[in-house]
Coordinates of N, CA and C in Angstrom, one line a residue:
M24 N -88.9 163.2 -51.9 CA -90.2 162.7 -51.1 C -90.0 162.7 -48.9
I25 N -88.4 163.2 -49.2 CA -88.8 163.6 -47.6 C -88.5 165.5 -48.1
K26 N -88.5 165.8 -48.8 CA -88.5 167.1 -48.9 C -89.4 167.9 -48.8
T27 N -90.8 166.7 -49.4 CA -92.4 167.4 -49.5 C -92.6 167.0 -47.6
I28 N -92.0 166.0 -47.1 CA -92.6 165.4 -45.9 C -92.2 166.9 -45.0
L29 N -91.2 166.6 -45.1 CA -90.8 168.1 -44.4 C -92.0 168.8 -44.7
A30 N -91.1 169.6 -45.5 CA -92.7 171.3 -46.7 C -93.8 171.2 -45.6
K31 N -94.7 169.8 -45.8 CA -95.9 169.4 -45.7 C -96.0 169.8 -44.0
L32 N -95.4 169.2 -43.2 CA -95.7 169.7 -41.8 C -94.9 170.8 -41.2
G33 N -93.9 171.9 -42.3 CA -93.7 173.6 -41.7 C -95.4 173.6 -42.0
E34 N -96.5 173.2 -42.8 CA -97.5 174.3 -42.9 C -98.7 173.8 -41.9
V35 N -98.2 172.9 -41.1 CA -99.2 172.3 -40.1 C -99.6 173.1 -38.9
K36 N -100.9 173.6 -38.6 CA -101.3 174.8 -37.4 C -101.8 173.7 -35.9
I37 N -101.3 174.0 -35.4 CA -101.5 173.2 -34.4 C -102.4 173.8 -33.4
D38 N -103.0 172.5 -32.1 CA -103.9 173.2 -30.9 C -103.1 173.7 -30.6
K39 N -102.7 175.6 -29.9 CA -101.7 174.9 -29.3 C -102.0 174.4 -27.5
R40 N -103.5 174.6 -27.4 CA -103.9 173.9 -25.6 C -103.8 172.7 -26.0
K41 N -103.4 172.1 -26.6 CA -103.2 170.1 -26.0 C -102.1 169.9 -26.1
K42 N -101.6 169.3 -25.8 CA -100.0 168.7 -25.0 C -99.6 167.3 -25.6
Y43 N -99.0 167.2 -27.5 CA -98.7 166.1 -28.0 C -97.9 165.3 -27.7
I44 N -97.5 164.4 -27.5 CA -96.9 163.4 -27.2 C -95.9 162.9 -28.5
M45 N -94.4 162.6 -28.2 CA -93.5 161.8 -29.1 C -93.7 160.9 -29.1
C46 N -94.1 159.2 -30.4 CA -94.3 157.6 -28.9 C -93.8 157.2 -30.2
L47 N -92.4 156.4 -30.4 CA -91.7 156.2 -30.9 C -91.6 154.7 -31.3
D48 N -91.3 154.0 -32.0 CA -90.9 152.5 -31.7 C -89.9 151.6 -33.1
V49 N -88.6 151.3 -32.0 CA -87.4 150.8 -33.3 C -87.2 149.5 -33.2
E50 N -86.3 148.9 -34.1 CA -86.5 147.3 -34.4 C -85.1 147.5 -35.0
T51 N -84.3 146.0 -34.8 CA -82.9 146.5 -34.9 C -82.3 145.3 -35.2
A52 N -80.9 145.4 -36.0 CA -79.9 144.5 -36.0 C -78.7 144.7 -35.0
G53 N -77.4 144.2 -35.5 CA -76.4 143.9 -34.7 C -76.8 142.9 -33.3
N54 N -76.3 143.5 -32.0 CA -76.4 142.3 -31.2 C -76.8 143.5 -30.1
I55 N -77.1 142.8 -29.1 CA -77.5 143.5 -28.3 C -77.3 145.0 -27.5
G56 N -76.0 145.1 -26.6 CA -75.8 145.8 -26.9 C -75.6 146.9 -27.7
K57 N -74.7 147.0 -28.5 CA -75.4 147.6 -30.0 C -76.0 147.6 -31.1
P58 N -77.8 148.1 -30.2 CA -78.5 147.8 -31.1 C -78.5 148.9 -32.9
L59 N -78.9 148.6 -33.1 CA -78.5 149.4 -34.7 C -80.1 149.2 -35.4
V60 N -79.9 150.4 -35.6 CA -82.4 150.2 -35.9 C -82.9 150.4 -37.2
Y61 N -82.9 149.7 -37.8 CA -83.2 149.5 -39.7 C -84.6 150.2 -39.6
D62 N -85.7 150.2 -39.1 CA -87.1 150.2 -39.2 C -87.2 151.6 -37.6
L63 N -87.9 152.4 -38.2 CA -88.3 153.3 -37.4 C -89.5 154.4 -37.2
G64 N -90.3 153.8 -36.6 CA -92.1 154.1 -36.3 C -92.1 154.8 -35.4
F65 N -92.8 156.5 -35.9 CA -92.6 157.3 -34.3 C -94.8 157.7 -35.0
A66 N -94.9 158.6 -34.1 CA -95.6 158.9 -34.3 C -96.7 160.0 -32.6
I67 N -97.0 161.6 -33.7 CA -96.9 162.4 -32.5 C -98.5 162.4 -32.5
T68 N -99.0 161.9 -30.0 CA -100.5 162.1 -29.9 C -100.5 162.5 -28.8
D69 N -101.7 162.0 -28.3 CA -101.9 163.0 -27.0 C -102.7 162.2 -26.3
K70 N -102.7 162.9 -25.4 CA -103.0 161.9 -23.5 C -104.0 161.2 -23.8
K71 N -104.8 161.4 -24.6 CA -106.1 160.0 -25.5 C -105.6 159.8 -26.2
G72 N -104.7 159.6 -26.9 CA -103.9 158.6 -28.1 C -104.8 158.6 -29.5
N73 N -105.3 160.0 -29.5 CA -105.8 160.9 -30.8 C -104.4 160.4 -31.2
I74 N -103.8 160.2 -33.0 CA -102.7 160.4 -33.1 C -102.8 161.5 -34.8
Y75 N -101.9 162.5 -34.7 CA -101.6 163.3 -35.8 C -101.0 163.3 -37.0
Q76 N -100.7 162.7 -36.6 CA -98.9 162.3 -37.0 C -98.5 161.1 -37.7
K77 N -97.7 160.5 -38.4 CA -97.5 158.7 -38.7 C -96.3 159.0 -39.8
F78 N -95.1 158.4 -39.5 CA -93.7 157.6 -39.8 C -93.8 156.2 -40.2
S79 N -93.8 155.8 -41.5 CA -92.7 154.1 -40.9 C -91.8 153.9 -41.6
F80 N -90.6 154.1 -41.6 CA -89.2 154.4 -42.4 C -88.2 153.1 -42.2
V81 N -87.7 153.3 -43.1 CA -86.4 151.9 -42.6 C -85.3 152.6 -43.4
V82 N -84.3 152.6 -42.8 CA -83.0 153.0 -42.4 C -82.1 152.3 -43.2
E83 N -82.1 153.8 -44.2 CA -81.4 152.8 -45.1 C -79.3 151.8 -45.1
E84 N -78.8 152.4 -44.2 CA -77.5 152.2 -44.1 C -77.7 151.2 -44.0
I85 N -78.7 150.8 -42.6 CA -79.2 149.4 -42.4 C -79.3 148.8 -42.4
F86 N -80.7 149.0 -43.6 CA -82.1 147.8 -44.0 C -80.9 147.0 -45.2
D87 N -79.9 147.7 -46.5 CA -79.2 147.8 -47.3 C -77.8 147.3 -47.2
D88 N -77.7 146.8 -45.4 CA -76.4 146.1 -45.3 C -76.9 144.5 -45.0
R89 N -76.9 143.5 -46.5 CA -77.5 142.5 -45.7 C -76.7 141.4 -45.0
K90 N -75.7 140.9 -44.5 CA -74.8 141.0 -44.1 C -75.2 141.2 -42.7
L91 N -75.5 142.5 -42.1 CA -76.3 143.0 -40.5 C -77.2 142.2 -40.6
M92 N -78.1 142.3 -41.9 CA -79.6 142.8 -41.6 C -79.6 141.0 -41.1
E93 N -78.6 140.0 -41.3 CA -79.1 139.0 -41.0 C -79.0 138.5 -39.9
T94 N -78.2 139.7 -38.9 CA -78.1 139.5 -37.4 C -79.3 140.2 -36.7
A95 N -80.4 140.9 -37.7 CA -82.2 141.3 -37.0 C -83.1 140.4 -35.9
Y96 N -83.0 140.1 -35.3 CA -84.2 139.4 -34.5 C -85.7 138.8 -34.8
Y97 N -85.7 140.1 -35.9 CA -86.8 139.9 -37.1 C -86.2 139.6 -38.4
A98 N -85.7 138.7 -38.1 CA -85.1 138.8 -40.0 C -86.0 138.4 -40.6
C99 N -86.7 137.4 -39.9 CA -88.0 136.4 -41.2 C -88.3 137.5 -41.9
K100 N -88.6 138.6 -41.1 CA -89.5 140.5 -41.5 C -89.3 140.6 -43.3
I101 N -88.0 140.4 -43.1 CA -87.6 141.7 -44.0 C -88.9 141.4 -45.3
P102 N -89.5 140.5 -46.1 CA -90.1 139.9 -47.3 C -90.9 141.5 -47.1
F103 N -91.6 141.2 -45.8 CA -92.9 142.0 -45.5 C -93.1 143.6 -45.7
Y104 N -90.9 144.3 -44.9 CA -90.5 145.1 -45.0 C -90.8 145.5 -46.8
L105 N -90.1 144.3 -47.9 CA -90.1 144.8 -48.9 C -91.0 145.2 -49.7
Q106 N -92.2 144.5 -49.0 CA -94.0 144.7 -50.2 C -93.5 146.0 -49.4
D107 N -94.0 146.0 -48.5 CA -94.4 147.8 -47.7 C -93.9 149.1 -48.4
L108 N -91.8 148.4 -48.4 CA -91.5 149.5 -49.0 C -92.0 149.2 -51.2
E109 N -92.5 148.6 -51.7 CA -93.0 148.7 -52.7 C -93.9 149.5 -53.6
N110 N -94.8 149.1 -52.3 CA -97.1 149.7 -51.7 C -97.2 151.1 -51.4
G111 N -95.4 151.2 -50.6 CA -95.4 152.6 -50.6 C -95.9 152.7 -48.9
K112 N -96.1 151.5 -48.0 CA -96.0 151.8 -46.8 C -95.5 152.4 -46.2
T113 N -94.5 152.1 -45.9 CA -92.8 153.4 -45.5 C -91.5 153.1 -46.5
I114 N -90.9 154.4 -46.4 CA -90.3 155.0 -46.7 C -89.0 154.8 -46.3
K115 N -88.2 154.1 -47.6 CA -86.6 154.0 -47.3 C -85.4 155.5 -47.4
A116 N -84.7 155.6 -46.3 CA -84.6 156.7 -46.2 C -83.2 156.7 -45.7
K117 N -81.9 157.3 -45.9 CA -80.3 158.0 -45.0 C -81.2 158.4 -43.4
F118 N -80.5 157.6 -42.6 CA -80.8 157.8 -41.5 C -80.5 159.6 -41.2
L119 N -80.1 161.0 -41.8 CA -80.2 161.6 -41.3 C -81.0 162.3 -41.0
E120 N -81.6 161.9 -43.1 CA -83.8 162.1 -42.8 C -84.6 161.6 -42.5
V121 N -83.8 160.7 -41.9 CA -85.5 159.9 -40.9 C -85.4 160.8 -39.4
R122 N -83.8 161.1 -39.0 CA -83.3 162.0 -37.8 C -84.4 163.6 -38.0
E123 N -84.1 164.5 -39.8 CA -84.8 165.6 -39.9 C -86.4 166.2 -39.9
V124 N -86.5 164.2 -40.2 CA -88.5 164.7 -40.2 C -88.7 164.4 -38.6
F125 N -88.1 163.4 -38.1 CA -88.6 163.5 -36.8 C -88.3 164.7 -35.5
L126 N -87.0 165.4 -36.2 CA -87.3 166.7 -35.6 C -87.7 167.7 -35.9
K127 N -88.4 167.6 -36.8 CA -89.5 168.6 -37.4 C -90.7 168.5 -36.5
C128 N -91.2 167.2 -36.8 CA -91.6 167.0 -35.7 C -92.3 167.3 -34.2
L129 N -90.7 167.3 -33.7 CA -90.5 167.7 -32.3 C -90.8 169.8 -32.5
E130 N -89.9 170.2 -33.3 CA -90.6 171.5 -34.0 C -92.0 172.0 -33.3
V131 N -93.3 171.2 -35.0 CA -94.1 171.8 -35.6 C -94.8 171.6 -34.5
Y132 N -95.0 170.3 -33.6 CA -96.1 169.9 -33.0 C -95.5 170.4 -30.9
N133 N -94.4 171.4 -31.0 CA -93.8 171.9 -29.4 C -93.5 170.9 -29.0
V134 N -93.1 169.8 -29.3 CA -93.2 168.5 -27.9 C -92.3 168.5 -27.5
D135 N -92.5 168.8 -25.5 CA -92.2 168.4 -24.5 C -91.0 166.9 -23.8
T136 N -92.3 165.8 -24.8 CA -92.6 164.1 -24.0 C -91.3 163.4 -24.7
I137 N -90.5 162.4 -24.7 CA -90.5 161.2 -26.0 C -91.0 160.3 -25.2
S138 N -91.5 159.7 -25.8 CA -92.2 158.4 -24.7 C -91.6 156.8 -26.1
A139 N -91.4 155.5 -25.4 CA -92.0 154.0 -25.6 C -92.3 153.0 -24.8
Y140 N -92.2 151.9 -25.4 CA -92.5 150.6 -24.9 C -90.7 150.4 -24.1
N141 N -90.6 150.4 -23.0 CA -89.4 150.1 -23.3 C -88.4 151.4 -23.5
L142 N -88.5 152.0 -23.4 CA -88.1 153.3 -24.2 C -86.5 153.4 -24.3
N143 N -85.8 152.6 -22.4 CA -84.1 153.1 -22.3 C -83.7 151.8 -23.6
F144 N -84.0 151.1 -23.7 CA -83.7 150.2 -25.0 C -84.0 151.5 -26.8
D145 N -85.0 151.7 -26.9 CA -85.3 152.8 -27.2 C -84.0 153.3 -28.1
M146 N -83.8 154.7 -27.0 CA -83.1 155.8 -26.9 C -81.7 154.9 -27.2
R147 N -81.2 153.6 -26.5 CA -80.1 153.4 -26.4 C -79.7 153.1 -27.7
A148 N -80.7 152.4 -28.7 CA -80.5 151.9 -30.0 C -80.7 153.1 -30.7
L149 N -80.6 154.3 -30.8 CA -80.9 156.1 -31.4 C -79.4 156.7 -31.7
K150 N -78.8 155.9 -30.3 CA -77.6 156.3 -30.1 C -76.6 155.4 -30.7
T151 N -77.0 154.3 -30.3 CA -75.9 153.2 -31.1 C -75.9 153.7 -33.0
T152 N -76.8 153.6 -33.5 CA -76.6 153.7 -34.2 C -76.4 155.3 -35.0
T153 N -76.6 156.4 -34.2 CA -76.5 157.9 -34.3 C -74.0 158.0 -34.6
E154 N -73.8 156.9 -33.1 CA -72.7 157.1 -33.5 C -71.9 156.1 -34.4
K155 N -72.7 154.7 -34.4 CA -72.2 153.7 -35.7 C -71.6 155.3 -37.3
L156 N -73.3 155.7 -37.3 CA -73.2 156.2 -38.1 C -72.2 157.9 -38.8
F157 N -72.1 158.1 -37.4 CA -71.6 159.2 -37.8 C -70.1 159.8 -36.5
G158 N -70.4 159.0 -35.6 CA -68.8 159.1 -34.5 C -69.0 158.9 -33.8
K159 N -68.5 159.1 -32.9 CA -68.5 158.5 -31.3 C -69.4 160.3 -30.5
G160 N -70.4 160.2 -30.1 CA -70.6 161.6 -29.3 C -71.6 162.0 -29.7
K161 N -71.9 161.5 -31.0 CA -72.7 162.2 -31.7 C -74.5 161.6 -31.0
R162 N -74.6 163.2 -31.6 CA -76.3 162.8 -30.6 C -77.0 162.9 -31.8
F163 N -78.2 161.4 -31.4 CA -79.1 161.6 -32.3 C -80.4 163.1 -32.2
L164 N -80.5 163.3 -30.7 CA -81.8 164.6 -30.5 C -80.6 165.7 -30.5
T165 N -80.9 167.2 -31.5 CA -79.7 168.2 -31.4 C -80.8 168.8 -30.2
T166 N -79.2 170.2 -30.0 CA -78.8 170.3 -28.6 C -79.9 171.2 -27.3
E167 N -81.4 171.6 -28.8 CA -82.1 172.2 -28.4 C -82.9 171.3 -27.5
Y168 N -83.0 169.9 -27.7 CA -84.4 169.5 -27.3 C -83.2 167.8 -26.1
K169 N -82.5 168.1 -25.7 CA -81.2 167.9 -25.0 C -81.4 167.3 -23.3
D170 N -82.7 168.1 -22.9 CA -83.6 168.3 -21.6 C -84.4 168.2 -21.5
I171 N -85.6 166.9 -23.2 CA -86.8 166.7 -23.6 C -87.0 166.2 -21.6
D172 N -88.6 165.7 -21.9 CA -89.0 164.2 -20.5 C -88.7 163.2 -22.0
L173 N -88.5 162.2 -21.0 CA -88.2 160.8 -21.6 C -89.5 159.9 -20.3
L174 N -90.7 159.3 -21.8 CA -91.7 158.5 -20.1 C -91.5 157.2 -21.2
C175 N -90.9 156.1 -20.0 CA -91.0 154.6 -20.8 C -92.7 153.8 -20.4
I176 N -93.3 154.1 -21.6 CA -94.7 153.7 -21.3 C -94.9 152.6 -20.3
W177 N -93.4 151.7 -20.6 CA -93.7 150.0 -19.8 C -93.9 150.2 -18.0
S178 N -93.2 151.4 -17.9 CA -92.9 151.9 -16.2 C -94.0 152.0 -15.9
F179 N -94.7 153.5 -16.8 CA -95.5 154.1 -16.3 C -97.0 153.1 -16.6
A180 N -97.0 151.9 -17.4 CA -97.8 150.8 -17.6 C -97.3 149.8 -15.6
C181 N -96.5 150.0 -15.5 CA -96.9 148.7 -14.8 C -96.6 149.3 -12.9
E182 N -97.4 150.5 -13.2 CA -97.1 151.5 -12.0 C -99.1 151.9 -11.9
V183 N -99.7 151.7 -13.1 CA -100.7 152.5 -13.2 C -101.5 151.8 -13.4
L184 N -101.0 150.9 -14.2 CA -102.4 150.0 -15.0 C -102.5 149.0 -14.6
Y185 N -101.3 147.4 -14.3 CA -101.2 146.7 -13.9 C -100.7 145.7 -13.4
S186 N -101.2 147.1 -12.0 CA -100.9 147.3 -10.3 C -102.1 146.7 -10.1
R187 N -103.2 146.5 -9.9 CA -104.3 146.1 -10.1 C -105.1 144.9 -9.7
P188 N -106.1 144.6 -8.9 CA -106.8 143.1 -9.5 C -107.4 142.9 -10.3
S189 N -107.7 144.1 -11.8 CA -108.2 143.4 -12.6 C -106.9 142.6 -14.2
F190 N -106.1 143.3 -14.0 CA -104.9 143.2 -14.3 C -104.9 141.6 -14.2
I191 N -104.3 140.8 -12.8 CA -103.3 140.2 -12.4 C -104.6 138.9 -12.4
S192 N -105.9 139.4 -12.4 CA -107.4 138.5 -13.4 C -106.9 138.1 -14.5
F193 N -107.0 139.4 -15.2 CA -106.4 139.0 -16.5 C -105.2 138.0 -17.2
I194 N -104.6 138.2 -16.6 CA -103.7 137.0 -16.9 C -103.4 135.3 -16.1
D195 N -103.7 135.9 -14.7 CA -104.3 134.0 -14.5 C -105.0 133.9 -15.1
K196 N -106.5 134.7 -15.7 CA -107.2 134.0 -16.9 C -106.3 133.2 -17.8
Y197 N -105.9 133.7 -18.7 CA -104.9 133.6 -19.8 C -104.2 133.3 -19.7
D198 N -103.9 132.5 -18.3 CA -101.7 132.2 -18.1 C -101.1 132.8 -18.7
L199 N -101.0 134.1 -18.8 CA -100.3 135.2 -19.2 C -99.1 134.9 -18.1
M200 N -98.1 134.1 -18.3 CA -96.9 134.1 -17.4 C -96.1 133.8 -17.9
T201 N -94.2 134.7 -17.1 CA -92.8 133.8 -17.5 C -92.9 132.5 -17.0
E202 N -91.8 131.8 -17.7 CA -91.6 130.6 -17.3 C -91.9 130.5 -15.3
K203 N -91.1 131.2 -15.2 CA -90.5 131.4 -13.5 C -92.1 132.6 -12.8
G204 N -92.9 132.4 -13.7 CA -93.6 132.9 -12.7 C -94.3 133.7 -12.3
N205 N -93.4 135.0 -13.5 CA -93.8 136.4 -13.3 C -94.9 137.2 -14.5
P206 N -95.6 138.0 -14.1 CA -96.4 138.6 -14.6 C -96.3 138.4 -16.2
L207 N -96.7 138.8 -17.4 CA -96.0 139.1 -17.9 C -96.3 140.6 -18.0
T208 N -95.5 141.5 -18.9 CA -96.4 142.8 -19.5 C -95.8 143.6 -20.4
N209 N -95.4 142.6 -21.0 CA -94.2 143.2 -22.8 C -96.3 144.4 -23.0
A210 N -96.2 145.0 -24.7 CA -97.3 145.6 -25.3 C -98.3 145.1 -25.2
E211 N -97.9 143.7 -26.0 CA -98.7 142.9 -26.2 C -99.8 142.3 -25.1
V212 N -99.5 141.8 -24.7 CA -100.2 141.6 -23.1 C -101.0 143.2 -23.0
G213 N -100.2 144.0 -22.5 CA -100.7 145.1 -22.9 C -102.0 145.7 -23.1
Y214 N -101.9 145.7 -24.2 CA -103.0 145.6 -25.5 C -103.9 144.7 -25.0
R215 N -103.8 144.0 -25.4 CA -104.9 142.5 -25.3 C -106.1 143.0 -23.8
Y216 N -105.5 143.6 -22.8 CA -106.0 143.8 -21.4 C -106.6 145.1 -21.9
I217 N -105.5 145.9 -22.2 CA -107.5 147.5 -22.1 C -108.0 147.3 -23.0
T218 N -108.0 146.4 -24.4 CA -108.7 146.0 -25.5 C -110.0 144.4 -25.3
G219 N -109.0 143.7 -24.6 CA -109.7 142.5 -24.5 C -109.9 141.4 -25.6
K220 N -108.9 141.7 -26.8 CA -108.8 141.0 -27.9 C -107.8 139.8 -27.8
I221 N -108.1 139.2 -26.7 CA -107.0 137.9 -26.3 C -106.1 137.3 -27.7
D222 N -106.9 137.4 -29.1 CA -106.0 136.8 -29.8 C -104.9 138.0 -30.2
F223 N -104.8 139.5 -30.0 CA -104.2 140.1 -30.6 C -102.5 139.4 -30.6
V224 N -102.0 139.8 -31.4 CA -100.4 139.4 -31.5 C -99.7 140.7 -32.2
E225 N -98.4 140.7 -31.7 CA -97.9 142.7 -31.5 C -97.1 142.2 -33.5
A226 N -97.1 142.7 -33.8 CA -96.3 143.0 -35.4 C -95.0 143.4 -35.4
H227 N -94.4 143.4 -33.6 CA -92.8 144.4 -33.5 C -92.6 144.7 -35.6
R228 N -93.3 145.9 -35.7 CA -93.1 146.9 -36.3 C -92.9 147.9 -36.6
G229 N -92.1 148.9 -36.5 CA -91.6 150.2 -35.0 C -93.3 150.7 -35.2
L230 N -93.6 151.1 -36.8 CA -95.3 151.7 -36.4 C -96.1 151.7 -36.5
Q231 N -96.8 149.7 -36.3 CA -97.8 148.9 -35.8 C -97.7 149.4 -34.8
D232 N -96.0 148.9 -34.0 CA -96.3 148.9 -32.6 C -97.0 150.4 -31.1
V233 N -95.8 151.3 -32.2 CA -96.7 152.5 -32.0 C -97.7 152.3 -31.4
E234 N -98.1 151.8 -32.7 CA -100.1 152.9 -33.6 C -100.8 151.8 -31.6
I235 N -100.7 151.1 -30.6 CA -101.0 149.6 -29.8 C -100.4 151.1 -28.8
E236 N -99.0 151.0 -28.7 CA -99.0 151.8 -27.5 C -98.5 153.3 -27.4
C237 N -99.1 153.6 -28.5 CA -99.8 155.4 -28.3 C -101.7 154.6 -27.5
Q238 N -102.1 153.7 -27.7 CA -103.2 153.2 -26.6 C -103.0 153.1 -25.5
I239 N -102.2 152.3 -25.1 CA -102.0 151.9 -23.8 C -101.6 153.0 -22.3
L240 N -100.3 154.3 -23.3 CA -99.8 156.0 -23.2 C -101.5 156.3 -22.9
A241 N -102.5 156.2 -23.7 CA -103.7 157.2 -23.1 C -104.4 156.8 -22.0
K242 N -104.7 155.0 -22.0 CA -104.4 154.4 -21.3 C -104.2 154.2 -19.6
C243 N -102.8 154.6 -20.0 CA -102.1 154.9 -18.4 C -102.8 156.5 -17.7
Y244 N -102.5 157.3 -18.6 CA -102.7 158.8 -18.1 C -105.0 158.7 -18.3
A245 N -105.4 157.6 -18.3 CA -106.8 157.4 -18.0 C -106.3 157.8 -16.9
Q246 N -106.3 156.2 -16.2 CA -106.2 156.7 -14.1 C -105.8 157.6 -13.2
R247 N -105.5 158.8 -14.1 CA -105.7 159.9 -13.6 C -104.0 160.2 -12.5
K248 N -103.3 159.2 -12.1 CA -102.6 158.8 -10.8 C -101.1 159.4 -11.5
K249 N -100.4 160.4 -10.6 CA -98.9 160.3 -10.4 C -98.0 159.4 -10.9
H250 N -97.7 159.7 -12.2 CA -96.5 158.5 -12.8 C -94.5 159.0 -12.3
E251 N -94.9 157.7 -10.8 CA -93.6 158.3 -9.7 C -91.7 157.8 -10.1
S252 N -92.5 156.9 -10.6 CA -91.7 155.8 -10.8 C -89.8 156.4 -11.5
G253 N -90.0 156.8 -12.8 CA -89.3 157.2 -13.7 C -89.2 156.2 -14.7
I254 N -88.2 156.4 -15.3 CA -87.8 155.1 -16.3 C -87.1 153.7 -15.4
L255 N -87.6 152.9 -15.5 CA -87.3 151.3 -15.1 C -86.6 151.0 -15.7
G256 N -85.4 149.7 -15.5 CA -85.3 148.3 -16.1 C -85.3 147.7 -16.2
S257 N -86.2 147.1 -15.7 CA -87.3 146.4 -14.6 C -88.2 146.0 -14.3
P258 N -88.8 147.2 -14.8 CA -90.8 147.4 -14.6 C -92.1 146.3 -13.9
W259 N -91.1 145.7 -14.9 CA -92.4 144.4 -14.3 C -91.9 143.8 -12.4
N260 N -91.1 144.5 -12.0 CA -91.4 144.3 -10.9 C -91.9 144.4 -10.0
I261 N -92.1 145.7 -10.4 CA -93.6 146.7 -9.6 C -94.9 145.2 -9.7
V262 N -95.2 145.5 -11.2 CA -96.2 144.0 -10.8 C -96.3 143.1 -10.5
A263 N -94.9 142.7 -10.5 CA -94.7 140.8 -9.9 C -94.7 141.1 -8.3
K264 N -94.1 142.5 -7.6 CA -94.4 142.1 -6.5 C -95.8 142.6 -6.1
Y265 N -96.3 143.1 -6.7 CA -98.3 143.3 -6.8 C -98.3 142.8 -6.7
N266 N -98.9 141.5 -7.8 CA -99.5 140.1 -8.4 C -99.1 138.9 -6.6
K267 N -98.0 139.0 -5.8 CA -97.2 138.7 -4.9 C -97.5 139.3 -3.5
E268 N -97.8 140.1 -3.7 CA -97.9 140.8 -2.0 C -99.4 140.0 -2.0
K269 N -101.0 140.7 -3.1 CA -102.4 140.0 -3.6 C -102.6 138.9 -2.4
K270 N -101.3 137.3 -3.9 CA -101.7 136.2 -4.0 C -102.0 136.1 -1.8
E271 N -100.4 136.7 -1.2 CA -100.5 136.4 -0.3 C -101.7 137.0 1.5
I272 N -102.8 137.4 0.7 CA -103.4 138.0 1.3 C -104.1 137.2 1.8

C-alpha cells in the first residue's frame, strides 16, 4: 500500500506557479506533556483552500497498544477508526512509513510551509512520537526541511480573522465564550464563523479536521493582511484584548 502511494506521488505533475502548503492535524494518546500520535491526517492545499492530496493514517505502533490508547482523550472514537480501517477510509501503517509519505508530499509539491491549527502542539507531538519510537534527538523532518516555514493557523486567524467586529458579534450572538468570559477561538468556532454553519461539530479526527482548517487558512489569506504575530502559545489573547477594547468604547 505505502509503495503504491509513493509511486503515485512520484508521477504527480504540479503547477509550479502555485504555492503549495502542507496542512496537518494529529490526535494523540499519552499525557499532554509527551503526546504520542496515533492519528495523522494531512493535505496539500493552497492559499485558496483547494486540496490536491489528502491522507489519513493510523500509526500502528501507538494505535495497536491497547493500554496506551486508553489514555487517548478521544478514546471513545476508537470504534470509528476500526470501521474506517475496514472500509479503507484510513490506512494503518508504521510511523516511519507515514513519515515517508509526508516527506514525499513535501518534495513533490515543493512545499515551503507547514501549517496546523495550534501548530505548537502538533509539532511537539510529532517530535515526541519520533523520539519515543526511534530515540532521543531523532527528528520527524529530515535535514533538508529543518528551515521550513511553520505557520500556526490559530495564531493567523486570531490576528487577521477573529479580531474584527463581525467575529465579536458572532460569538456574542451565539454565546461562544469560555467560562471566564473570553471568546472561543478554536477551529470549530472558526469554521462556524466562516461558513455560517452554527451547528457544526468538529470531528477531532486528523483528516476531517485538516479539511476544515484548510478553509480557515484560505479565509485568513483572503484578508490580505500580513501575518506578524508568528506562532503564539495563547493566540486567543489577541481576540480577548480586541473584544475588551471594543466593549470599552
